[in-house]
Every structure is written in C-alpha cells, then in structure tokens.
Coordinates of C-alpha atoms in Angstrom, one line a residue:
M1089 CA 11.8 23.9 10.9
Q1090 CA 14.6 26.3 9.8
T1091 CA 13.7 29.4 7.8
Q1092 CA 13.3 28.7 4.1
E1093 CA 11.9 30.3 1.0
Q1094 CA 8.2 30.5 1.0
I1095 CA 5.2 32.2 -0.7
I1096 CA 2.2 33.2 1.3
V1097 CA -1.3 32.8 0.1
L1098 CA -3.7 35.3 1.8
D1099 CA -7.1 33.6 1.9
F1100 CA -10.2 35.7 1.2
G1101 CA -12.6 32.8 1.5
S1102 CA -11.9 31.0 -1.8
Q1103 CA -12.7 27.4 -2.1
Y1104 CA -9.5 27.1 -4.1
S1105 CA -7.0 28.6 -1.5
Q1106 CA -5.6 25.2 -0.5
L1107 CA -5.3 24.3 -4.2
I1108 CA -3.2 27.4 -4.8
A1109 CA -0.8 26.4 -2.0
R1110 CA -0.6 22.9 -3.5
R1111 CA 0.3 24.2 -6.9
I1112 CA 3.0 26.3 -5.4
R1113 CA 4.5 23.3 -3.6
E1114 CA 4.4 21.4 -6.9
C1115 CA 7.0 23.9 -8.0
Q1116 CA 9.1 22.7 -5.0
V1117 CA 8.5 26.0 -3.2
Y1118 CA 7.0 26.0 0.3
S1119 CA 3.8 27.8 0.8
Q1120 CA 1.3 28.4 3.5
V1121 CA -2.3 29.8 3.6
L1122 CA -3.0 32.6 6.0
P1123 CA -6.1 34.6 6.7
F1124 CA -6.4 37.9 4.8
S1125 CA -6.4 39.7 8.1
T1126 CA -2.9 38.6 8.9
P1127 CA -1.1 41.7 10.3
L1128 CA 1.6 43.2 8.1
A1129 CA 4.1 42.8 10.9
R1130 CA 3.6 39.1 10.8
I1131 CA 4.0 38.9 7.1
R1132 CA 7.3 40.9 7.4
E1133 CA 8.4 38.5 10.1
L1134 CA 7.8 35.5 7.8
A1135 CA 9.9 37.1 5.1
P1136 CA 8.1 35.6 2.1
K1137 CA 9.5 35.7 -1.4
G1138 CA 6.1 36.6 -2.8
I1139 CA 2.4 36.9 -1.9
I1140 CA -0.7 35.5 -3.7
L1141 CA -4.1 37.0 -2.9
S1142 CA -6.8 34.4 -3.4
G1143 CA -10.2 34.6 -4.9
G1144 CA -13.3 35.0 -2.7
P1145 CA -17.1 35.1 -2.7
C1146 CA -17.5 38.8 -1.9
S1147 CA -17.6 41.9 -4.0
V1148 CA -14.7 44.3 -3.2
Y1149 CA -17.0 47.4 -3.3
E1150 CA -19.5 46.0 -0.8
P1151 CA -19.4 47.4 2.8
G1152 CA -17.5 45.0 5.0
A1153 CA -15.8 43.2 2.2
P1154 CA -12.4 41.7 3.2
Q1155 CA -9.5 44.2 2.7
V1156 CA -5.8 44.3 3.2
D1157 CA -3.4 46.9 4.5
P1158 CA -2.6 49.1 1.5
A1159 CA 1.1 49.0 2.7
L1160 CA 1.2 45.4 1.6
F1161 CA 1.8 46.6 -1.9
D1162 CA 4.7 48.8 -0.8
L1163 CA 6.7 45.9 0.7
G1164 CA 8.6 45.5 -2.5
L1165 CA 7.5 41.9 -2.8
P1166 CA 5.9 40.4 -5.9
V1167 CA 2.1 40.1 -5.5
L1168 CA -0.2 38.0 -7.6
G1169 CA -3.9 38.7 -7.2
I1170 CA -6.3 36.0 -8.4
C1171 CA -9.9 36.9 -9.2
Y1172 CA -11.1 38.7 -6.0
G1173 CA -7.4 39.3 -5.2
M1174 CA -6.9 41.1 -8.5
Q1175 CA -10.0 43.2 -8.0
L1176 CA -8.9 44.1 -4.5
M1177 CA -5.4 45.1 -5.6
V1178 CA -6.8 47.2 -8.5
Q1179 CA -9.3 49.0 -6.3
T1180 CA -6.8 49.6 -3.5
L1181 CA -4.3 51.2 -5.9
G1182 CA -6.8 53.5 -7.6
G1183 CA -8.7 51.5 -10.1
K1184 CA -12.4 50.7 -10.2
V1185 CA -14.3 47.5 -9.9
G1186 CA -18.1 46.9 -10.6
P1187 CA -20.6 44.3 -11.8
G1188 CA -19.9 42.9 -15.2
V1189 CA -22.5 43.2 -18.0
A1190 CA -22.2 39.4 -18.5
R1191 CA -20.9 37.0 -15.9
E1192 CA -18.2 34.7 -16.9
Y1193 CA -18.1 31.1 -15.6
G1194 CA -16.2 28.1 -16.9
R1195 CA -13.9 27.9 -19.9
A1196 CA -12.7 31.0 -21.6
E1197 CA -10.2 31.6 -24.4
L1198 CA -7.3 33.8 -23.1
R1199 CA -5.3 35.8 -25.5
V1200 CA -2.0 37.2 -24.4
T1201 CA -1.5 40.8 -25.6
D1202 CA 1.9 41.4 -24.0
P1203 CA 4.1 38.3 -24.4
S1204 CA 7.0 40.0 -22.6
C1205 CA 5.1 39.6 -19.3
A1206 CA 7.0 37.2 -17.1
L1207 CA 3.8 35.5 -16.0
F1208 CA 3.1 34.2 -19.5
R1209 CA 6.5 32.7 -20.4
N1210 CA 5.8 29.4 -22.2
V1211 CA 2.0 29.9 -21.9
P1212 CA 0.5 29.6 -25.4
S1213 CA -1.9 32.2 -26.8
P1214 CA -4.7 31.6 -27.1
S1215 CA -5.1 29.2 -24.2
V1216 CA -8.0 27.9 -22.1
M1217 CA -8.3 29.3 -18.6
W1218 CA -11.1 28.9 -16.1
M1219 CA -13.3 31.9 -15.2
S1220 CA -15.6 32.3 -12.2
H1221 CA -16.6 35.9 -11.7
G1222 CA -19.5 38.3 -11.9
D1223 CA -17.6 41.4 -11.1
K1224 CA -14.9 42.8 -13.3
V1225 CA -12.3 45.6 -13.5
L1226 CA -13.8 48.7 -15.0
A1227 CA -10.7 50.9 -14.8
T1228 CA -7.1 50.2 -13.9
P1229 CA -4.7 52.2 -11.7
P1230 CA -2.4 54.7 -13.4
G1231 CA 0.5 53.0 -15.3
T1232 CA -1.2 49.6 -15.6
R1233 CA -0.4 47.4 -18.6
T1234 CA -3.0 45.1 -19.9
V1235 CA -1.3 41.7 -20.4
A1236 CA -4.2 39.4 -21.5
V1237 CA -7.8 39.6 -22.5
T1238 CA -10.9 37.4 -23.2
D1239 CA -13.9 38.1 -25.3
N1240 CA -15.8 39.2 -22.1
T1241 CA -12.9 40.6 -20.0
E1242 CA -10.7 43.4 -21.4
F1243 CA -8.5 43.2 -18.3
A1244 CA -8.1 39.5 -17.9
A1245 CA -4.5 40.0 -16.8
V1246 CA -2.6 43.1 -15.8
Q1247 CA 0.7 44.4 -14.4
I1248 CA 0.6 47.6 -12.4
G1249 CA 3.4 49.9 -13.4
D1250 CA 6.9 48.5 -13.5
R1251 CA 6.4 46.9 -10.1
P1252 CA 6.0 43.1 -9.7
L1253 CA 2.3 43.5 -9.0
F1254 CA 0.1 41.2 -11.2
G1255 CA -3.6 40.6 -11.4
I1256 CA -5.4 37.8 -13.2
Q1257 CA -9.2 37.4 -13.5
F1258 CA -9.1 33.7 -14.0
H1259 CA -8.1 30.7 -11.8
P1260 CA -4.8 29.1 -12.9
E1261 CA -4.8 26.7 -9.9
V1262 CA -7.7 24.5 -11.2
V1263 CA -7.2 21.6 -13.5
H1264 CA -9.6 23.2 -16.0
S1265 CA -6.8 25.7 -16.7
P1266 CA -4.4 23.5 -18.6
H1267 CA -1.5 26.0 -18.6
G1268 CA -2.3 27.4 -15.2
A1269 CA 0.5 25.4 -13.5
T1270 CA 3.0 27.0 -15.9
L1271 CA 1.8 30.5 -15.0
I1272 CA 2.1 29.7 -11.2
A1273 CA 5.6 28.3 -11.8
N1274 CA 6.5 31.4 -13.7
F1275 CA 5.4 33.5 -10.7
C1276 CA 7.2 31.3 -8.1
R1277 CA 10.5 30.5 -9.9
G1278 CA 10.7 33.5 -12.3
V1279 CA 9.1 36.5 -10.8
C1280 CA 9.8 35.6 -7.1
A1281 CA 13.2 34.0 -8.0
C1282 CA 12.6 31.0 -5.7
R1283 CA 15.3 28.3 -5.8
G1284 CA 12.8 25.4 -5.6
D1285 CA 14.4 23.4 -2.8
W1286 CA 11.3 22.4 -0.9
S1287 CA 11.1 18.6 -1.0
M1288 CA 9.9 15.8 1.2
A1289 CA 13.5 14.6 1.7
S1290 CA 14.5 18.0 3.0
F1291 CA 11.3 18.2 5.1
I1292 CA 12.2 14.9 6.8
E1293 CA 15.7 16.1 7.6
T1294 CA 14.6 19.5 9.0
Q1295 CA 11.6 18.1 10.8
T1296 CA 13.7 15.4 12.4
A1297 CA 16.1 18.0 13.9
A1298 CA 13.1 20.1 15.0
I1299 CA 11.5 17.2 16.8
R1300 CA 14.7 16.4 18.7
E1301 CA 15.2 20.1 19.7
T1302 CA 11.6 20.4 20.8
V1303 CA 11.3 17.2 22.7
G1304 CA 14.7 17.1 24.4
D1305 CA 14.8 14.1 26.8
A1306 CA 11.0 14.1 27.4
N1307 CA 8.7 11.2 26.3
V1308 CA 6.1 11.4 23.7
I1309 CA 2.9 9.4 23.3
L1310 CA 0.9 9.0 20.1
G1311 CA -2.5 7.4 19.5
L1312 CA -1.8 5.0 16.6
S1313 CA -4.8 4.1 14.5
G1314 CA -3.0 2.4 11.6
G1315 CA -4.2 5.0 9.2
V1316 CA -1.9 7.0 6.9
D1317 CA -1.5 10.2 9.0
S1318 CA -0.9 8.6 12.4
S1319 CA 1.4 5.9 10.9
V1320 CA 3.6 8.5 9.1
A1321 CA 3.7 10.7 12.2
A1322 CA 4.8 7.7 14.2
A1323 CA 7.5 6.7 11.7
L1324 CA 8.9 10.3 11.6
I1325 CA 8.9 10.9 15.3
H1326 CA 10.5 7.5 15.9
R1327 CA 13.2 8.4 13.4
A1328 CA 13.9 11.5 15.5
I1329 CA 13.7 10.2 19.1
G1330 CA 13.5 6.4 19.0
K1331 CA 12.4 4.9 22.3
Q1332 CA 11.3 8.2 23.7
L1333 CA 8.1 7.6 21.6
T1334 CA 5.4 5.3 22.9
C1335 CA 2.5 4.5 20.5
I1336 CA -0.8 3.6 22.0
F1337 CA -2.9 1.3 19.9
V1338 CA -6.5 0.7 21.2
D1339 CA -8.4 -2.3 19.9
N1340 CA -11.9 -1.1 20.3
G1341 CA -13.5 -4.1 18.7
L1342 CA -14.5 -2.0 15.7
L1343 CA -11.5 -2.6 13.6
R1344 CA -11.3 -4.4 10.2
K1345 CA -10.2 -8.0 10.0
D1346 CA -6.7 -8.7 11.4
E1347 CA -6.1 -4.9 11.8
A1348 CA -4.6 -5.2 15.3
K1349 CA -2.2 -7.9 14.2
R1350 CA -1.1 -6.0 11.2
V1351 CA -0.3 -2.8 13.2
Q1352 CA 1.6 -4.8 15.8
R1353 CA 3.6 -6.7 13.2
L1354 CA 4.5 -3.5 11.3
F1355 CA 5.4 -1.1 14.0
A1356 CA 6.5 -3.3 17.0
D1357 CA 8.3 -5.9 14.9
N1358 CA 9.6 -4.2 11.7
F1359 CA 10.1 -0.7 13.1
D1360 CA 11.0 -1.8 16.6
M1361 CA 8.7 0.9 18.1
K1362 CA 7.5 0.9 21.7
L1363 CA 3.9 -0.1 21.1
C1364 CA 1.4 -0.2 24.0
F1365 CA -1.4 -2.5 22.8
V1366 CA -4.7 -2.2 24.6
D1367 CA -7.5 -4.7 24.0
A1368 CA -10.5 -2.7 25.1
S1369 CA -12.9 -4.5 22.7
Q1370 CA -15.2 -5.8 25.5
T1371 CA -15.3 -2.4 27.2
F1372 CA -16.5 -0.8 24.0
M1373 CA -19.1 -3.6 23.3
D1374 CA -20.5 -3.1 26.8
K1375 CA -20.7 0.7 26.4
L1376 CA -22.4 0.3 23.0
A1377 CA -24.9 -2.3 24.0
G1378 CA -28.4 -1.2 22.8
V1379 CA -27.1 2.1 21.4
D1380 CA -28.5 2.5 17.9
E1381 CA -28.7 6.2 17.1
P1382 CA -25.8 7.2 14.9
E1383 CA -24.6 10.3 16.8
A1384 CA -25.1 8.6 20.1
K1385 CA -22.8 5.7 18.9
R1386 CA -20.2 8.2 17.8
K1387 CA -20.2 9.9 21.2
V1388 CA -20.0 6.6 23.1
I1389 CA -17.1 5.5 21.0
G1390 CA -15.3 8.8 21.3
H1391 CA -15.7 9.1 25.1
T1392 CA -14.7 5.5 25.7
F1393 CA -11.6 5.9 23.6
I1394 CA -10.6 9.0 25.6
D1395 CA -11.1 7.1 28.9
V1396 CA -9.0 4.1 27.7
F1397 CA -6.3 6.3 26.2
A1398 CA -6.1 8.4 29.3
D1399 CA -5.8 5.4 31.6
T1400 CA -3.0 4.0 29.4
A1401 CA -1.2 7.4 29.2
R1402 CA -1.0 7.6 33.0
S1403 CA 1.1 4.4 33.1
I1404 CA 3.8 5.9 30.9
P1405 CA 6.4 8.0 32.8
N1406 CA 7.8 11.4 32.0
V1407 CA 5.3 12.1 29.2
T1408 CA 5.4 15.8 28.1
F1409 CA 4.1 15.6 24.5
L1410 CA 1.0 14.2 22.8
A1411 CA 1.8 13.6 19.1
Q1412 CA -0.9 13.7 16.5
G1413 CA -1.1 13.1 12.7
T1414 CA -2.7 16.5 12.1
T1415 CA -2.2 17.6 8.5
Y1416 CA -2.3 21.0 6.9
P1417 CA -5.9 20.9 5.6
D1418 CA -6.9 20.2 9.2
V1419 CA -5.1 23.3 10.4
I1420 CA -6.6 25.5 7.7
E1421 CA -10.1 24.3 8.3
S1422 CA -9.8 25.0 12.0
V1423 CA -9.0 28.7 11.4
P1424 CA -12.0 31.0 11.9
I1425 CA -13.2 32.7 8.7
N1426 CA -13.4 36.5 9.0
G1427 CA -12.3 36.1 12.6
N1428 CA -15.6 34.5 13.5
P1429 CA -15.1 31.2 15.5
A1430 CA -18.6 30.2 14.7
A1431 CA -17.6 29.9 11.0
M1432 CA -14.8 27.5 11.8
I1433 CA -15.2 24.3 9.8
K1434 CA -13.8 21.9 12.4
S1435 CA -11.4 21.5 15.3
H1436 CA -8.3 19.8 14.1
H1437 CA -7.2 18.1 17.4
N1438 CA -7.7 14.4 17.0
V1439 CA -7.4 13.5 20.7
G1440 CA -9.4 16.1 22.6
G1441 CA -11.2 16.1 25.9
L1442 CA -8.4 14.6 28.0
P1443 CA -8.8 14.9 31.8
P1444 CA -7.2 17.8 33.6
D1445 CA -4.3 15.7 35.0
L1446 CA -3.2 14.9 31.4
Q1447 CA -2.4 18.2 29.8
F1448 CA 0.3 17.5 27.3
K1449 CA 2.0 19.8 24.8
L1450 CA 1.0 19.0 21.2
L1451 CA 3.5 17.7 18.7
E1452 CA 2.2 17.8 15.2
P1453 CA 5.1 17.2 12.8
L1454 CA 2.8 16.8 9.7
S1455 CA 0.8 20.0 10.2
R1456 CA 2.5 21.7 7.3
L1457 CA 1.8 18.9 4.8
F1458 CA -1.0 18.0 2.4
K1459 CA -2.1 14.4 2.2
D1460 CA -0.2 13.6 -0.9
E1461 CA 3.0 15.0 0.7
V1462 CA 2.3 12.9 3.8
R1463 CA 2.2 9.8 1.6
Q1464 CA 5.5 10.8 0.0
V1465 CA 7.1 11.2 3.5
G1466 CA 5.7 7.7 4.4
R1467 CA 7.4 6.1 1.4
L1468 CA 10.7 7.8 2.1
L1469 CA 10.5 6.5 5.7
G1470 CA 10.0 3.0 4.5
L1471 CA 6.3 2.4 5.2
P1472 CA 4.8 -0.2 2.9
E1473 CA 2.6 0.9 0.1
D1474 CA -0.6 -0.6 1.6
V1475 CA -0.2 1.7 4.6
V1476 CA 0.9 4.8 2.6
M1477 CA -2.0 4.5 0.1
R1478 CA -4.6 3.2 2.6
Q1479 CA -8.1 4.4 1.9
P1480 CA -9.7 6.7 4.6
F1481 CA -11.2 4.8 7.5
P1482 CA -13.6 6.5 10.0
G1483 CA -12.5 7.2 13.5
P1484 CA -15.4 5.3 15.0
G1485 CA -14.4 2.4 12.8
L1486 CA -17.0 -0.3 11.8
G1487 CA -19.3 1.3 14.4
V1488 CA -20.6 3.6 11.6
R1489 CA -20.7 0.9 9.0
C1490 CA -22.8 -1.5 11.1
L1491 CA -26.2 0.2 11.2
G1492 CA -28.2 0.1 14.4
A1493 CA -27.0 -1.3 17.6
V1494 CA -23.7 -3.2 17.3
D1495 CA -22.6 -6.5 18.8
K1496 CA -19.7 -8.9 18.2
E1497 CA -21.8 -11.2 15.9
K1498 CA -22.8 -8.4 13.5
L1499 CA -19.3 -6.9 13.5
D1500 CA -17.7 -10.3 12.7
I1501 CA -20.1 -10.7 9.8
L1502 CA -19.2 -7.2 8.5
R1503 CA -15.5 -7.8 9.0
E1504 CA -15.5 -11.0 6.9
A1505 CA -17.6 -9.4 4.1
D1506 CA -15.5 -6.3 4.0
D1507 CA -12.3 -8.3 3.9
I1508 CA -13.6 -10.2 0.8
F1509 CA -14.7 -7.0 -0.9
V1510 CA -11.4 -5.2 -0.4
D1511 CA -9.5 -8.4 -1.4
E1512 CA -11.3 -8.6 -4.7
I1513 CA -10.9 -4.8 -5.3
K1514 CA -7.2 -5.2 -4.8
A1515 CA -7.0 -8.3 -7.0
A1516 CA -8.7 -6.3 -9.8
G1517 CA -6.1 -3.6 -9.5
L1518 CA -8.6 -0.9 -8.5
Y1519 CA -7.9 -0.3 -4.8
Y1520 CA -5.4 2.6 -5.3
K1521 CA -7.7 4.2 -7.9
L1522 CA -10.7 4.5 -5.6
W1523 CA -11.4 6.9 -2.8
Q1524 CA -13.1 4.3 -0.7
A1525 CA -14.5 0.8 -1.1
F1526 CA -16.2 -1.0 1.9
C1527 CA -19.1 -3.0 3.1
V1528 CA -22.1 -1.8 5.2
F1529 CA -24.0 -4.2 7.5
L1530 CA -27.8 -3.7 7.3
P1531 CA -29.8 -4.8 10.3
V1532 CA -32.5 -6.3 8.2
R1533 CA -33.1 -9.9 7.2
S1534 CA -34.4 -11.1 3.9
V1535 CA -35.5 -14.5 2.7
G1536 CA -33.2 -16.6 0.6
V1537 CA -32.7 -20.1 -0.7
M1538 CA -29.4 -21.9 -0.2
G1539 CA -29.0 -25.6 -0.8
D1540 CA -32.7 -26.1 -1.3
Q1541 CA -33.3 -24.6 2.2
R1542 CA -35.0 -21.4 3.1
T1543 CA -32.7 -18.9 4.8
Y1544 CA -33.6 -15.7 6.7
D1545 CA -30.3 -13.8 7.0
Y1546 CA -28.7 -10.3 6.9
V1547 CA -28.0 -7.9 4.0
I1548 CA -24.6 -6.5 3.1
A1549 CA -24.4 -3.3 1.0
L1550 CA -21.3 -2.5 -1.1
R1551 CA -20.2 1.1 -1.1
V1552 CA -17.5 2.3 -3.5
V1553 CA -16.9 5.9 -4.4
A1554 CA -14.5 8.1 -6.4
S1555 CA -13.5 11.5 -4.9
S1556 CA -10.6 13.9 -4.8
D1557 CA -11.1 15.2 -1.2
G1558 CA -14.1 13.5 0.3
M1559 CA -16.2 16.7 0.2
T1560 CA -18.1 15.4 -2.8
A1561 CA -18.2 11.9 -4.2
D1562 CA -19.7 9.8 -6.9
W1563 CA -20.5 6.1 -6.9
V1564 CA -18.3 3.9 -9.1
N1565 CA -19.7 1.5 -11.7
L1566 CA -17.6 -1.5 -11.0
P1567 CA -17.2 -4.2 -13.7
E1568 CA -20.1 -6.7 -13.7
D1569 CA -17.9 -9.7 -13.4
L1570 CA -16.2 -8.2 -10.3
L1571 CA -19.6 -7.5 -8.7
R1572 CA -20.7 -11.0 -9.4
R1573 CA -17.5 -12.5 -7.8
V1574 CA -17.8 -10.3 -4.7
S1575 CA -21.5 -11.1 -4.2
A1576 CA -20.9 -14.9 -4.7
R1577 CA -18.0 -15.0 -2.3
I1578 CA -19.8 -13.0 0.5
V1579 CA -22.9 -15.1 0.3
N1580 CA -21.0 -18.4 0.1
E1581 CA -18.2 -17.6 2.6
V1582 CA -19.9 -15.4 5.3
R1583 CA -22.3 -17.1 7.5
G1584 CA -25.4 -15.0 8.3
V1585 CA -25.6 -13.2 4.9
N1586 CA -27.8 -14.2 2.0
R1587 CA -28.1 -11.0 0.0
V1588 CA -25.7 -8.3 -1.3
V1589 CA -26.8 -4.9 -2.7
L1590 CA -24.9 -2.0 -4.3
D1591 CA -25.2 1.6 -3.1
V1592 CA -25.5 3.9 -6.1
T1593 CA -25.9 7.2 -4.3
S1594 CA -23.6 10.2 -4.8
K1595 CA -22.5 12.8 -2.2
P1596 CA -24.6 14.9 -2.1
P1597 CA -27.4 14.0 -1.5
G1598 CA -26.0 11.1 0.5
T1599 CA -22.9 10.8 2.5
I1600 CA -20.0 8.5 1.9
E1601 CA -20.5 6.7 5.2
W1602 CA -24.0 5.5 6.0
E1603 CA -23.9 6.9 9.6

C-alpha cells in the first residue's frame, strides 16, 4: 500500500486501544496501533501526522511502568495523551502524577475552561465524558494551560505550552462519551490537518495494485471457509490476479446445511474463481469416531484439516503464496505485551502447522482492516449481504455444537434444526441484529409423546446472544411467538428430536459456544 496520511496509536495496555484506532478511521484517517516500545526511528520512518498515547492499567510513577523516549515530544508532531498517556506526558515533561484522593470511574460532567482550545471545537460545555482513573495529575509542566475540569479533576484536559501537546484524563473513544468522537475528529482533522481520504474504495484500489506487485506471476492458494474474512480476501485477491488464485474449500462434514453448495455456487459460478472442492467428510468422520472430549475434538479437526489442505496444495503448481483472511484485531492480539511472548493473546495465522515441504509466503490483504471495514470492502466487491453480514461460525464447525462424540446421524439432525432456527430468525428480521443464533445438539434423550405414541429422542438447545466483539455476551430474550414457532417446527420437522430448550447463560460465566 502506498504511503498515506496516518495517525499512530501507541498502546500502553489499554482495553480501548483498538477502539481509538477505529474512531480515527471513522474520521476517514488511517490509523494503526503499535506497542509503546516502538523505536523512535520506526515512528519517524512511518511519518505520521500525529500520535495518540493510549490509556493503560499501570501507574506512571511505579518502577517498571511503560515509558516512551522523551524525544517523542520533540518531533514537532501533535500528540494526544489519553488517561495514562496524559499522565505519562505530564510526568515526562516535568509535571507530577500521584494517587487521587477520590477515584473517578464512569460518567463525569466536563466543563471546558478554555474554549479556544482546538480539541474542543463544537464540544458543548458542560458535556458528559467517561472517566476511568485512580491516579491524577498533581502538578503540570511549566507553561501548561488547563483546558477543562471536572468536580474531581482540576486538570481534566491540558495543553502543554504553545506546542500541539494535549492531555485528557477521560476516554473520548468510548460510546459513553457522547461528544468524544467530535474531540477525536478535532484532533485528526483540525490539529493534525489530515485530509481524510482513507476509505474502503481507496483501500481496494491501492491493495489491488499492491497484491499484483507482490505476487507477480506466481500462484496463490487460499483456504476458503465461506465466512466473512476468507470470502472478502478471496474476492479482493481474485480482483487483483484472477486465475492465479486457487481457493481450496474443504467439506469436513461439519458444515451447516447446503453450505458446500452455496460456496461453490457463489465463488465458482458467480465470481468464476478457480475453486478446488475437496469432499473429505468421511475422512473427518473416521478420525472423530469415538472422540468426545472437546479439546481432543478440536485438535483432531485441526490436524485433519491441515493434512487434507496440504495434500490438495501439493497438486497445485507454482504456488508461492498462502492467502489468509487475517484482520487487524488478529494482528494486534498476536503482538506480545511488554515484549513478553507469554502475554500474547493469540497467534493470528489461520492455517498453521503445514509440513516442511509447503513453506509459503503469507499474503494477508485484510490485515489492516477491522471487521466492519472488511464488511464494507465485501459490499464494494459485490459479495451478497448474507455473506458480508454472516454471523461468526467456529473453525471446527458443528463439531463444537454437537456435544460428545459426533457421527453423521447426529450432525444431520443438528443441521436440520439449525437451518430451521436461522430461517425463522431471518424471517423475523433479527438475523443481522444478533451476534450469533444457532442450535446445539445435546447427546441426551428424553421421553416425549407424539401422535399418541411414546418417543425417546434427542434434545436441541437454542443459543442466541448479543455482543459487540464476542469477548462478552448476553443471551437475547426472543419474542415468545418466535420461540414457539421455532420449537414446533424443529420437533415436527426434524426426526430424532422431541424437545427444544433455550440457553439463558451470559458470557461470562459461560462461553458462547458450548465446547
């Protein structure tokens, strides 16, 4: 991708760092999150228009607390310190930070004392901002102007001297700060003078050119799952290099109803992509026979997929690149915190563990995008809405939604029940409003009465949750008439089921998936 305007977010361990970057991008300005320890030389090389220092869980005065090179503040770039970032900037430049007499969490009324400050253009005073701090600024560096206050914080916002160095004690990036987006826009477009030309249309054009330049005349393979990320990656790469891309779709027998047909119809027929379809369902069933422990099932499914994928990849000539639908949150979460690999949240490579004879270069065209941006790209590339807005589906597929040992009979029962549930959710206009809605097969039988006859059949659980990121979730109270309709259809139309139950567990303490 060609060089463009950007604002760097230096991450000090805040849970909101990704959210800061998202808010910047909503201003149509590109942003990326980097560790606080990023060398100054690297920052200069990236030539950002401005820098934001995130919040963090530490106290700046504690031994070993995250620091930055003091020369960062002499680069001549606008800097905005948020919470910990503000306290670090104040302390580094000669001020003092210490524990507050009273901690401040949640809503606070912010009063702007210097309306000439560029950060607060069109921000009303008073306004509600979200606080989350126990420490506070006790003394500011020489020449500092106090810009805003709260009842508990006399230095809620400051500007240090006449330089574009700003500190705010609150979190403008969260939705609980109604005018926070305006403040961030003021920093990006006003203080940093960014043009605001970052868009998904421009991303597609620049990324298409970058893919062509990177790939040359080599071939690319991509493991296509039918999910949002892999589907958008496939469409984007195909736009760039056409028939040099081969998508490998593995039917592992753990897919939802008609999933394989849907993927083949969309990508092979409508997009005219080279699609290598592999029916390995029997192989997976054989490997999973008798395996009932959840983690053991996941490992069997993962290892078998790698074996099947590798065998297929060997049949495709001149392959240099392995493409993946890695997104920006995956990349951020795979960066070690404080330089400690043990603190890494997860590895972001979707297809790992390939044998030594298949060592490809990675092609990850979506690795700079958040999920909502990936969806925008998908729409612009012509993917249908049911693909772009598809709910998350686990990598091991129905293997983690069919409790206990899996077999074809149980999976077919689950497929039919799940198809009915999703069909009714869509008919009710709720599908795109929910994080996930799906069925779980319970390997227990219960007594029922159907047609004056005693039955002894399986139980299906309905799981439907609302969430913003999957990290936490709450169960959704569906309309009673919808639940009645779903239950009646499943019991009447799916042989082998005589009872439907509803999961009303939040995450935590439960998980979204049952296994």
